[in-house]
Amino acid sequence: MRRRLDAAFAQAILWTAARLVPRCQRQDWFAEWRGEVFQIQRTNRPTCEATRFAAGALQDAFWLRCESISKPSSHTSALGEPRACLAALGTLSAIAVLAVLLIPALRRQILPLPTLEAEDFQPLSLNPSFRDSDLLVAGRDYFSWRNSRPFTATRSIYYQPAASTLQIDSKNRDLTIAWIEDHPFILGAEQTSSAVQTAQGLNVLPLILSYGLWKRQFYGNSSVVGQQVLIGSKRAIIVAIAPQWASELPGSIDAWVFCSPQKMRTIEAQRFAYGYILMRKPSSLTGDRKDGDVGDVIVEHLSRETVAPTSKITLSGLAREHHKLPLQIFLKSTKLAMLVTPFLLLIWPVSFESFPHSRRVDGRFIGFFILKILLLFPVAYCIPLEVAELFTGISPDATHCLQAFLTFAMVLISVHWCLRDQSQRCPNCLRRFSHPAYVGQSSRSLLAWSGMELICRNGHGLLHVPNHATSWFPGASWLKLDSSWQNLFQP
Amino acid sequence: MAAEAKLSHTATMILQAISVGYIYGLSVMQATGLPSGTVYPAMRRLERDSLITSKWENQSIADAEQRPLRKYYKLTAAGKAILESARKRYPLLAKIVSPSEMERV
């Protein structure tokens, strides 16, 4: 009984270990170990000897597995298998996208825009006896109020209107500008924060035009973003257009300027210069339930008027334009790369002779090709974005040029690689051809063809790639083998 | 030379065992006293490095003895040369694994 149990254990261990052994070696490996175990069982050794002996098979199998992983066979690369190829491309794609998501400035560019509605904001008064003028609050009062309620710091924002002169195209216009806190949630500036940072880095004031001023003064021209203007004697750069609903905010503001830290300190100390408080409703925040409850109470007690939601435009078209710029660069570069690809193929040709002609195979074959392209596109989009992000300090134009160039190059290389890889795959099983063998001699072209012969590992056919066009083979030629050949290709 | 430098004491013992006639895994184990989990991976490594080669025995022999087929190993020319130099480094090798201990295969 014990001996039978011992034999059963040994067999079970062998069977388990065999799963670790690479498929092509498994049969031989199992036969060898089975023979040895049989020998042990036959020679009346102590019980458990067979099990102890078979335990070594696990180590042996593990060694073979490691060996096969560390040294892929010389005739096929790791990407030879269609699934492995797709998995590798998918992983590469995921890593590229993940890297973009980890960089906040880039994350904002690829994620969908958050929608901020007019009703997400409320102008507040600290004075319970509400009158129109009560909306105005001195800077010092506001900041002392806010400092006593730390949870409002992320919800409320203060802006102070001031009459100023805006010089556009050498013409001065008297406008009401608002000095506003550099706050992440206001006026669609969260989508243009990188532009704001760039402007602050260049020591110019980031300016957001009101929707009305943009329409009135710039005729709704979208190229106004990035233009430099003068506010009084200070240089400013237009970073965005405020949403239409922002025109309803108190103070009839024509343009919004983000305060520098020095300006902010001045405002915080002012006792007799007044401004407005704007508070974001807790409902428009996400993932902050506990603070949201407290915020509800504050809004209930302090809000006196709600901005009329006359417009549902959440962000200005230009902010969206700005947001979409990297995508537009990618699309244009991709289009250009696609146009250039045929010329690249003239210089760096790819043989299409192996491409299948039967309809049944076409779908899978072309589907695999399209899938590879689709998996490489996120890489071609994200990696140039990441590289360009490293150079944002130079200038926005240089960044965009770099992104465009890198995208163009990556798309071109990706498409060419996909075509080349596809031309080296068996139309039936999509595995890469392997076992290249040089056939014939160039000097004997009259007697026989010369060139490279590749084979499908599953025996579906041979690919002949001649050195030069002859009557034997004018170009690369796919020779399909029928099923009678299959026996020769058994592992 | 590179292979020689990498040859461990275990591998040398296995080479010695094969050279004196222990030509399949189980017999090498018995001759060297090493466990199966050491002997077989070491033999795979030696075979990979072309120091030994393996060959399945004839089916008729296995049938006559009513047992499964057995895989036999033998030293290559490179294996013999390496073993010769290893014997100089390990003078007791011949005593540890000697032909006199060989069981009939």
Coordinates of C-alpha atoms in Angstrom, one line a residue:
Chain A
M1 CA 0.0 0.0 0.0
R2 CA 2.8 2.4 1.0
R3 CA 4.7 1.6 -2.2
R4 CA 1.6 2.4 -4.3
L5 CA 1.1 5.6 -2.4
D6 CA 4.8 6.5 -2.9
A7 CA 4.5 5.7 -6.7
A8 CA 1.3 7.8 -6.9
F9 CA 3.0 10.8 -5.2
A10 CA 6.0 10.5 -7.4
Q11 CA 3.8 10.5 -10.5
A12 CA 1.9 13.5 -9.2
I13 CA 5.1 15.4 -8.6
L14 CA 6.4 14.5 -12.0
W15 CA 3.2 15.6 -13.7
T16 CA 3.2 18.9 -11.8
A17 CA 6.8 19.6 -12.5
A18 CA 6.2 18.8 -16.2
R19 CA 3.9 21.8 -16.4
L20 CA 6.9 24.0 -15.7
V21 CA 9.0 22.5 -18.5
P22 CA 8.8 24.3 -21.8
R23 CA 6.4 22.5 -24.1
C24 CA 9.0 21.6 -26.7
Q25 CA 11.1 19.8 -24.1
R26 CA 8.3 18.4 -22.0
Q27 CA 7.9 15.0 -23.7
D28 CA 11.6 14.1 -23.5
W29 CA 11.9 15.4 -20.0
F30 CA 9.0 13.4 -18.8
A31 CA 10.1 10.2 -20.4
E32 CA 13.5 10.5 -18.8
W33 CA 12.2 11.1 -15.3
R34 CA 9.5 8.4 -15.7
G35 CA 12.2 5.9 -16.7
E36 CA 14.3 6.8 -13.6
V37 CA 11.3 6.6 -11.2
F38 CA 10.4 3.2 -12.7
Q39 CA 14.0 2.0 -12.0
I40 CA 13.7 3.1 -8.4
Q41 CA 10.4 1.4 -7.9
R42 CA 11.6 -1.8 -9.4
T43 CA 14.7 -2.1 -7.2
N44 CA 13.0 -2.5 -3.8
R45 CA 14.3 0.6 -2.3
P46 CA 13.0 2.1 1.0
T47 CA 9.5 3.6 0.8
C48 CA 9.3 7.3 0.0
E49 CA 12.5 6.9 -2.0
A50 CA 10.6 7.5 -5.3
T51 CA 8.9 10.6 -3.9
R52 CA 12.1 12.0 -2.6
F53 CA 13.7 11.3 -6.0
A54 CA 10.8 12.9 -7.9
A55 CA 11.0 16.0 -5.8
G56 CA 14.3 16.8 -7.6
A57 CA 12.2 16.9 -10.8
L58 CA 10.7 20.2 -9.6
Q59 CA 14.2 21.8 -9.4
D60 CA 15.1 20.4 -12.7
A61 CA 11.9 21.7 -14.3
F62 CA 12.3 25.0 -12.7
W63 CA 15.9 25.3 -14.1
L64 CA 14.6 24.5 -17.6
R65 CA 11.9 27.1 -17.3
C66 CA 14.3 29.7 -16.1
E67 CA 16.7 28.8 -18.9
S68 CA 14.0 29.1 -21.5
I69 CA 12.9 32.5 -20.2
S70 CA 16.4 34.0 -19.9
K71 CA 17.5 32.6 -23.3
P72 CA 14.7 32.8 -25.9
S73 CA 15.4 30.6 -28.8
S74 CA 17.7 32.2 -31.3
H75 CA 15.5 31.8 -34.3
T76 CA 12.4 33.6 -32.9
S77 CA 12.2 36.7 -30.8
A78 CA 9.9 37.2 -27.8
L79 CA 7.6 39.1 -30.1
G80 CA 7.3 36.2 -32.5
E81 CA 4.1 34.9 -30.9
P82 CA 1.1 37.0 -31.8
R83 CA -0.2 37.1 -28.2
A84 CA 3.2 37.9 -26.7
C85 CA 3.5 40.7 -29.3
L86 CA 0.1 42.2 -28.4
A87 CA 0.8 41.8 -24.7
A88 CA 4.2 43.5 -25.0
L89 CA 2.7 46.4 -27.0
G90 CA -0.2 46.7 -24.6
T91 CA 2.2 46.8 -21.6
L92 CA 4.2 49.5 -23.4
S93 CA 1.1 51.5 -24.1
A94 CA -0.1 51.2 -20.5
I95 CA 3.2 52.3 -19.1
A96 CA 3.3 55.3 -21.4
V97 CA -0.3 56.3 -20.4
L98 CA 0.4 55.7 -16.8
A99 CA 3.5 57.9 -16.9
V100 CA 1.3 60.7 -18.4
L101 CA -1.3 60.3 -15.7
L102 CA 1.4 60.6 -13.0
I103 CA 2.5 64.0 -14.3
P104 CA -0.2 66.5 -13.1
A105 CA 0.3 69.0 -15.9
L106 CA 0.0 66.2 -18.5
R107 CA -2.9 64.5 -16.7
R108 CA -5.0 67.6 -17.2
Q109 CA -4.3 67.5 -20.9
I110 CA -5.4 63.9 -21.5
L111 CA -8.3 63.6 -19.0
P112 CA -11.7 64.9 -20.0
L113 CA -12.4 68.4 -18.8
P114 CA -14.2 68.8 -15.5
T115 CA -17.5 70.7 -16.0
L116 CA -18.0 73.6 -13.8
E117 CA -21.5 75.1 -14.1
A118 CA -22.5 78.7 -13.2
E119 CA -24.5 77.4 -10.3
D120 CA -21.4 75.8 -8.8
F121 CA -20.4 79.3 -7.6
Q122 CA -22.0 81.8 -5.3
P123 CA -21.1 85.3 -4.3
L124 CA -21.1 85.6 -0.6
S125 CA -21.4 88.4 1.9
L126 CA -20.1 88.3 5.4
N127 CA -22.7 90.7 6.5
P128 CA -26.0 89.1 7.4
S129 CA -28.0 92.2 6.6
F130 CA -27.7 91.8 2.9
R131 CA -27.6 94.8 0.5
D132 CA -25.9 95.0 -2.9
S133 CA -23.0 96.9 -1.4
D134 CA -22.6 94.2 1.3
L135 CA -21.2 91.9 -1.3
L136 CA -18.1 94.0 -1.1
V137 CA -15.7 92.9 1.5
A138 CA -12.3 94.3 2.5
G139 CA -9.4 92.1 1.7
R140 CA -8.2 92.0 5.3
D141 CA -11.7 91.0 6.6
Y142 CA -12.0 88.3 4.0
F143 CA -8.6 86.7 4.8
S144 CA -9.1 86.9 8.5
W145 CA -12.5 85.3 8.0
R146 CA -11.1 82.6 5.8
N147 CA -8.2 81.9 8.1
S148 CA -10.6 81.2 10.9
R149 CA -12.3 78.6 8.7
P150 CA -9.5 76.5 7.1
F151 CA -12.0 74.3 5.3
T152 CA -13.2 77.2 3.2
A153 CA -9.7 77.8 1.8
T154 CA -10.3 75.4 -1.1
R155 CA -13.8 76.6 -1.6
S156 CA -13.8 80.4 -1.6
I157 CA -12.0 82.8 -3.7
Y158 CA -11.6 86.6 -3.5
Y159 CA -11.4 89.0 -6.3
Q160 CA -10.9 92.8 -6.2
P161 CA -12.1 95.0 -9.1
A162 CA -10.0 97.9 -10.1
A163 CA -10.1 100.4 -13.0
S164 CA -7.2 99.9 -15.3
T165 CA -6.0 100.6 -18.8
L166 CA -5.5 97.7 -21.1
Q167 CA -3.2 98.4 -24.0
I168 CA -4.0 96.2 -27.0
D169 CA -2.3 96.8 -30.4
S170 CA -1.1 100.2 -29.2
K171 CA -4.6 101.3 -28.3
N172 CA -5.5 102.0 -24.7
R173 CA -8.9 100.9 -23.3
D174 CA -10.3 101.7 -19.9
L175 CA -11.6 98.5 -18.4
T176 CA -12.5 97.0 -15.1
I177 CA -10.0 94.3 -14.3
A178 CA -10.2 92.0 -11.3
W179 CA -7.2 90.9 -9.2
I180 CA -8.0 87.4 -8.4
E181 CA -6.3 84.8 -6.3
D182 CA -4.3 82.2 -8.2
H183 CA -6.7 79.5 -7.4
P184 CA -7.1 76.1 -9.0
F185 CA -10.8 76.1 -9.5
I186 CA -11.9 79.4 -10.9
L187 CA -12.9 80.4 -14.4
G188 CA -11.6 77.5 -16.2
A189 CA -8.1 78.3 -15.2
E190 CA -7.6 74.8 -14.0
Q191 CA -7.4 73.8 -17.6
T192 CA -4.8 76.5 -18.4
S193 CA -2.8 76.2 -15.2
S194 CA 0.3 75.2 -17.2
A195 CA -0.1 78.4 -19.2
V196 CA -0.5 80.3 -16.0
Q197 CA 2.6 78.8 -14.6
T198 CA 4.5 79.6 -17.8
A199 CA 3.4 83.2 -17.6
Q200 CA 4.4 83.5 -14.0
G201 CA 7.7 81.9 -14.8
L202 CA 8.3 84.6 -17.5
N203 CA 7.4 87.2 -14.9
V204 CA 4.3 88.4 -16.9
L205 CA 0.8 88.6 -15.5
P206 CA -1.5 85.8 -16.5
L207 CA -4.7 87.4 -17.9
I208 CA -8.2 85.9 -18.4
L209 CA -10.4 87.8 -20.7
S210 CA -14.1 88.0 -20.0
Y211 CA -16.3 86.4 -22.6
G212 CA -17.9 89.8 -23.4
L213 CA -14.5 91.6 -23.9
W214 CA -13.2 88.7 -26.0
K215 CA -16.3 88.9 -28.3
R216 CA -16.3 92.7 -28.3
Q217 CA -12.7 93.5 -28.6
F218 CA -11.2 90.5 -30.3
Y219 CA -14.3 89.5 -32.3
G220 CA -14.1 86.0 -30.9
N221 CA -10.7 85.4 -32.5
S222 CA -9.3 82.1 -31.0
S223 CA -5.7 83.0 -31.7
V224 CA -5.8 85.7 -29.0
V225 CA -4.6 83.2 -26.4
G226 CA -0.9 83.6 -25.9
Q227 CA -1.0 87.3 -27.0
Q228 CA 0.8 89.8 -24.9
V229 CA -0.9 93.0 -23.7
L230 CA -0.1 95.7 -21.3
I231 CA -2.1 96.4 -18.1
G232 CA -1.0 99.9 -17.1
S233 CA 2.7 99.5 -17.4
K234 CA 2.9 95.8 -16.7
R235 CA 3.1 93.1 -19.3
A236 CA 0.4 90.4 -19.3
I237 CA -0.3 87.4 -21.4
I238 CA -3.8 86.1 -22.2
V239 CA -4.0 82.6 -20.9
A240 CA -7.7 81.9 -21.3
I241 CA -11.2 83.2 -21.9
A242 CA -13.5 83.2 -19.0
P243 CA -16.7 81.2 -19.4
Q244 CA -19.8 83.2 -20.4
W245 CA -21.5 82.8 -17.1
A246 CA -18.6 84.6 -15.4
S247 CA -19.9 87.8 -17.0
E248 CA -22.8 87.6 -14.5
L249 CA -20.5 87.8 -11.5
P250 CA -20.7 91.0 -9.5
G251 CA -18.4 93.9 -10.4
S252 CA -18.9 93.8 -14.3
I253 CA -15.4 92.5 -14.7
D254 CA -13.7 92.8 -18.2
A255 CA -10.6 90.8 -17.5
W256 CA -9.2 88.8 -14.6
V257 CA -5.6 88.9 -13.6
F258 CA -4.0 86.4 -11.3
C259 CA -2.3 88.1 -8.3
S260 CA 1.4 87.6 -7.8
P261 CA 2.4 86.7 -4.3
Q262 CA 3.4 90.3 -3.6
K263 CA 0.1 91.7 -4.8
M264 CA -1.7 89.1 -2.7
R265 CA 0.1 90.2 0.4
T266 CA -0.9 93.8 -0.4
I267 CA -4.6 92.8 -0.8
E268 CA -4.5 90.8 2.5
A269 CA -3.4 93.9 4.3
Q270 CA -6.0 96.2 2.8
R271 CA -8.7 97.6 5.1
F272 CA -10.4 99.9 2.8
A273 CA -10.1 98.3 -0.6
Y274 CA -13.1 96.0 -1.3
G275 CA -13.7 92.9 -3.3
Y276 CA -16.1 90.1 -3.8
I277 CA -16.1 86.6 -2.4
L278 CA -17.0 83.7 -4.6
M279 CA -17.7 80.4 -3.1
R280 CA -17.8 77.1 -4.8
K281 CA -20.7 74.9 -3.7
P282 CA -19.7 71.7 -2.0
S283 CA -21.9 69.8 -4.6
S284 CA -19.4 70.7 -7.3
L285 CA -16.5 69.2 -5.4
T286 CA -15.7 65.6 -5.6
G287 CA -14.5 63.0 -3.1
D288 CA -14.7 65.3 -0.1
R289 CA -17.8 64.4 1.7
K290 CA -16.8 65.3 5.2
D291 CA -15.7 68.8 4.3
G292 CA -18.7 69.1 2.0
D293 CA -21.1 68.8 5.0
V294 CA -19.4 71.7 6.8
G295 CA -19.4 73.7 3.5
D296 CA -23.2 73.2 3.2
V297 CA -23.7 74.9 6.5
I298 CA -21.6 77.8 5.6
V299 CA -23.2 78.3 2.2
E300 CA -26.6 78.2 3.9
H301 CA -25.7 80.9 6.4
L302 CA -23.6 83.1 4.3
S303 CA -24.9 83.0 0.7
R304 CA -27.2 85.8 -0.2
E305 CA -27.5 85.6 -3.9
T306 CA -26.9 83.0 -6.5
V307 CA -25.5 83.7 -9.8
A308 CA -28.2 83.3 -12.4
P309 CA -27.3 80.3 -14.5
T310 CA -28.0 82.1 -17.7
S311 CA -25.5 80.2 -19.6
K312 CA -24.5 76.6 -19.5
I313 CA -21.1 77.2 -21.1
T314 CA -18.8 75.8 -18.5
L315 CA -15.5 76.7 -20.0
S316 CA -14.7 79.0 -22.8
G317 CA -14.1 77.6 -26.2
L318 CA -10.6 78.8 -26.1
A319 CA -9.9 77.0 -22.9
R320 CA -11.0 73.9 -24.6
E321 CA -8.9 74.8 -27.6
H322 CA -5.9 75.1 -25.4
H323 CA -6.8 71.8 -23.7
K324 CA -7.0 70.0 -27.0
L325 CA -3.8 71.4 -28.4
P326 CA -1.6 68.4 -27.7
L327 CA -4.3 66.1 -29.2
Q328 CA -4.5 68.3 -32.3
I329 CA -0.7 68.3 -32.6
F330 CA -0.8 64.5 -32.4
L331 CA -3.5 64.2 -35.0
K332 CA -1.8 66.6 -37.4
S333 CA 1.6 64.9 -37.0
T334 CA 0.0 61.5 -37.4
K335 CA -1.7 62.7 -40.6
L336 CA 1.6 64.0 -41.9
A337 CA 3.4 60.8 -41.0
M338 CA 0.8 58.7 -42.8
L339 CA 1.3 60.8 -45.9
V340 CA 5.1 60.3 -45.7
T341 CA 4.9 56.6 -45.1
P342 CA 4.7 55.6 -48.8
F343 CA 7.8 57.6 -49.5
L344 CA 9.6 55.9 -46.5
L345 CA 8.6 52.5 -47.9
L346 CA 10.4 53.4 -51.2
I347 CA 13.6 54.1 -49.2
W348 CA 13.1 51.3 -46.7
P349 CA 11.0 48.8 -48.4
V350 CA 8.8 46.2 -46.9
S351 CA 7.8 43.1 -48.8
F352 CA 4.1 42.6 -49.0
E353 CA 4.3 39.3 -50.9
S354 CA 3.5 37.2 -47.9
F355 CA 0.3 39.0 -47.2
P356 CA -2.6 36.6 -47.6
H357 CA -5.0 36.7 -50.5
S358 CA -7.7 34.4 -49.2
R359 CA -10.7 36.2 -47.7
R360 CA -10.9 33.9 -44.7
V361 CA -7.5 34.8 -43.5
D362 CA -7.6 38.4 -44.4
G363 CA -9.8 39.5 -41.5
R364 CA -7.6 38.1 -38.7
F365 CA -4.4 39.1 -40.4
I366 CA -5.5 42.7 -41.0
G367 CA -7.1 42.8 -37.6
F368 CA -3.8 41.9 -36.0
F369 CA -2.1 44.6 -37.9
I370 CA -4.7 47.3 -36.9
L371 CA -4.5 46.1 -33.3
K372 CA -0.8 46.6 -33.3
I373 CA -1.1 50.1 -34.7
L374 CA -3.8 51.0 -32.2
L375 CA -1.7 49.8 -29.3
L376 CA 1.3 51.9 -30.6
F377 CA -0.7 55.1 -31.0
P378 CA -1.0 55.8 -27.3
V379 CA 2.7 55.3 -27.0
A380 CA 3.3 57.8 -29.9
Y381 CA 1.0 60.2 -28.2
C382 CA 2.2 60.0 -24.6
I383 CA 6.0 59.7 -25.0
P384 CA 6.4 62.9 -27.0
L385 CA 4.1 64.7 -24.5
E386 CA 6.3 63.5 -21.7
V387 CA 9.5 64.5 -23.4
A388 CA 8.1 67.9 -24.4
E389 CA 7.0 68.4 -20.8
L390 CA 10.7 68.4 -19.9
F391 CA 11.2 71.5 -22.0
T392 CA 8.2 73.6 -21.0
G393 CA 10.5 76.1 -19.4
I394 CA 12.0 77.1 -22.7
S395 CA 8.8 78.3 -24.5
P396 CA 5.4 76.9 -25.3
D397 CA 6.2 77.0 -29.1
A398 CA 9.4 75.0 -28.7
T399 CA 7.4 72.5 -26.6
H400 CA 4.8 72.1 -29.3
C401 CA 7.3 71.9 -32.0
L402 CA 9.2 69.2 -30.1
Q403 CA 6.0 67.3 -29.5
A404 CA 5.0 67.5 -33.2
F405 CA 8.4 66.3 -34.4
L406 CA 8.6 63.4 -31.9
T407 CA 5.1 62.4 -32.7
F408 CA 5.7 62.5 -36.4
A409 CA 8.9 60.4 -36.0
M410 CA 7.3 57.9 -33.6
V411 CA 4.2 57.4 -35.8
L412 CA 6.4 56.9 -38.9
I413 CA 8.6 54.4 -37.2
S414 CA 5.6 52.6 -35.6
V415 CA 3.7 52.2 -38.8
H416 CA 6.8 51.0 -40.6
W417 CA 7.6 48.5 -37.9
C418 CA 4.0 47.2 -37.9
L419 CA 4.2 46.7 -41.7
R420 CA 7.6 45.1 -41.5
D421 CA 6.6 42.9 -38.7
Q422 CA 3.4 41.9 -40.5
S423 CA 5.4 41.0 -43.6
Q424 CA 7.4 38.6 -41.5
R425 CA 4.4 36.7 -40.1
C426 CA 2.7 33.6 -41.3
P427 CA -0.8 34.5 -42.7
N428 CA -2.3 31.5 -41.0
C429 CA -1.0 31.5 -37.5
L430 CA 0.4 35.0 -37.3
R431 CA 3.6 33.7 -35.8
R432 CA 6.8 35.2 -37.1
F433 CA 8.7 33.2 -39.7
S434 CA 11.8 31.6 -38.3
H435 CA 14.8 29.4 -39.2
P436 CA 16.2 31.7 -41.9
A437 CA 18.4 29.7 -44.3
Y438 CA 20.5 31.1 -47.1
V439 CA 19.8 29.2 -50.3
G440 CA 21.9 29.1 -53.5
Q441 CA 24.5 31.4 -54.8
S442 CA 24.1 34.7 -56.5
S443 CA 26.6 33.7 -59.2
R444 CA 24.4 30.7 -60.2
S445 CA 21.1 32.5 -60.7
L446 CA 20.6 30.9 -64.1
L447 CA 20.6 27.5 -62.5
A448 CA 18.7 28.1 -59.3
W449 CA 17.4 31.0 -57.2
S450 CA 19.4 32.4 -54.4
G451 CA 18.2 34.2 -51.3
M452 CA 16.7 33.7 -47.9
E453 CA 14.2 31.0 -47.1
L454 CA 12.1 31.4 -43.9
I455 CA 9.7 28.9 -42.5
C456 CA 6.6 29.0 -40.4
R457 CA 7.3 27.0 -37.3
N458 CA 3.8 25.4 -37.5
G459 CA 4.5 24.2 -41.0
H460 CA 2.0 26.5 -42.8
G461 CA 4.5 27.5 -45.4
L462 CA 7.7 28.9 -46.6
L463 CA 8.7 32.5 -47.5
H464 CA 11.2 32.9 -50.2
V465 CA 13.0 36.2 -50.3
P466 CA 15.3 36.3 -53.3
N467 CA 18.4 38.4 -53.4
H468 CA 17.4 39.9 -56.6
A469 CA 14.5 39.5 -59.0
T470 CA 14.9 36.5 -61.3
S471 CA 12.5 34.3 -63.3
W472 CA 12.5 31.9 -60.3
F473 CA 11.2 34.5 -58.0
P474 CA 10.5 38.0 -59.2
G475 CA 9.9 39.1 -55.6
A476 CA 9.3 37.6 -52.1
S477 CA 7.0 34.6 -52.5
W478 CA 4.9 32.8 -50.0
L479 CA 4.7 29.1 -50.6
K480 CA 1.8 27.5 -48.7
L481 CA 2.2 24.0 -47.5
D482 CA -0.7 21.7 -47.3
S483 CA -1.6 19.7 -44.2
S484 CA 0.4 16.7 -45.3
W485 CA 3.5 18.5 -44.2
Q486 CA 2.2 19.1 -40.7
N487 CA 3.8 15.8 -39.3
L488 CA 7.3 17.2 -40.1
F489 CA 6.6 20.2 -37.8
Q490 CA 5.5 18.4 -34.7
P491 CA 7.5 19.6 -31.7
Chain B
M1 CA 38.9 28.1 -20.7
A2 CA 35.7 29.9 -19.8
A3 CA 33.8 26.7 -19.3
E4 CA 36.7 25.4 -17.2
A5 CA 36.6 28.4 -15.0
K6 CA 32.9 27.9 -14.4
L7 CA 33.1 24.2 -13.7
S8 CA 32.1 23.6 -10.1
H9 CA 33.1 20.7 -7.9
T10 CA 29.6 19.2 -8.4
A11 CA 29.9 19.4 -12.1
T12 CA 33.4 17.9 -12.0
M13 CA 32.1 15.0 -9.9
I14 CA 29.3 14.4 -12.4
L15 CA 31.7 14.5 -15.3
Q16 CA 33.9 12.1 -13.5
A17 CA 31.0 9.8 -12.9
I18 CA 29.9 9.8 -16.5
S19 CA 33.5 9.3 -17.7
V20 CA 33.9 6.1 -15.5
G21 CA 30.6 4.6 -16.8
Y22 CA 27.7 5.9 -14.8
I23 CA 25.9 7.0 -17.8
Y24 CA 22.4 7.8 -16.8
G25 CA 20.9 10.1 -14.2
L26 CA 20.1 7.7 -11.4
S27 CA 23.4 6.0 -11.6
V28 CA 25.2 9.3 -11.5
M29 CA 23.2 10.1 -8.4
Q30 CA 24.2 6.9 -6.7
A31 CA 27.9 7.3 -7.6
T32 CA 28.2 10.9 -6.5
G33 CA 25.7 10.8 -3.6
L34 CA 24.2 14.0 -4.8
P35 CA 20.4 14.5 -4.8
S36 CA 18.3 14.3 -7.9
G37 CA 17.5 18.0 -7.7
T38 CA 21.2 18.8 -8.0
V39 CA 22.3 16.1 -10.5
Y40 CA 19.8 16.7 -13.3
P41 CA 20.0 20.5 -13.6
A42 CA 23.8 20.1 -13.5
M43 CA 23.7 17.6 -16.3
R44 CA 21.4 19.9 -18.3
R45 CA 24.0 22.7 -17.8
L46 CA 26.8 20.5 -18.9
E47 CA 24.9 19.4 -21.9
R48 CA 24.1 23.0 -22.7
D49 CA 27.8 23.8 -22.5
S50 CA 28.5 20.9 -24.9
L51 CA 30.6 19.0 -22.3
I52 CA 28.3 16.0 -22.4
T53 CA 25.8 14.7 -25.0
S54 CA 22.7 12.6 -24.4
K55 CA 21.2 9.8 -26.5
W56 CA 18.1 7.7 -26.0
E57 CA 18.8 4.0 -25.9
N58 CA 17.4 1.6 -28.5
Q59 CA 13.8 0.7 -28.0
S60 CA 14.6 -3.0 -28.4
I61 CA 16.9 -2.9 -25.3
A62 CA 14.2 -1.3 -23.2
D63 CA 11.6 -3.7 -24.4
A64 CA 13.9 -6.7 -23.7
E65 CA 14.4 -5.5 -20.1
Q66 CA 10.7 -4.5 -19.8
R67 CA 11.3 -1.0 -18.7
P68 CA 10.8 2.5 -20.1
L69 CA 13.5 4.0 -22.3
R70 CA 16.5 5.4 -20.6
K71 CA 18.6 8.4 -21.6
Y72 CA 22.3 7.9 -21.6
Y73 CA 25.0 10.5 -21.3
K74 CA 28.6 10.6 -22.5
L75 CA 31.5 13.0 -22.5
T76 CA 32.3 15.0 -25.5
A77 CA 35.9 15.8 -26.5
A78 CA 35.6 19.2 -24.7
G79 CA 34.2 17.5 -21.7
K80 CA 37.1 15.0 -21.6
A81 CA 39.7 17.8 -21.9
I82 CA 38.0 19.8 -19.1
L83 CA 37.8 16.8 -16.9
E84 CA 41.5 16.1 -17.4
S85 CA 42.4 19.6 -16.2
A86 CA 39.9 19.3 -13.3
R87 CA 41.4 16.1 -12.1
K88 CA 44.6 17.9 -11.6
R89 CA 42.8 20.5 -9.4
Y90 CA 40.9 17.8 -7.5
P91 CA 43.3 14.9 -7.0
L92 CA 40.9 13.0 -4.8
L93 CA 38.2 13.0 -7.5
A94 CA 39.1 9.6 -8.8
K95 CA 38.8 8.1 -5.3
I96 CA 35.4 9.8 -4.7
V97 CA 34.0 8.5 -7.9
S98 CA 35.9 5.5 -9.0
P99 CA 35.1 2.8 -11.6
S100 CA 35.2 0.1 -8.9
E101 CA 32.0 1.5 -7.5
M102 CA 30.2 1.3 -10.8
E103 CA 27.2 -0.9 -10.8
R104 CA 26.3 -2.9 -13.8
V105 CA 24.1 -1.0 -16.1

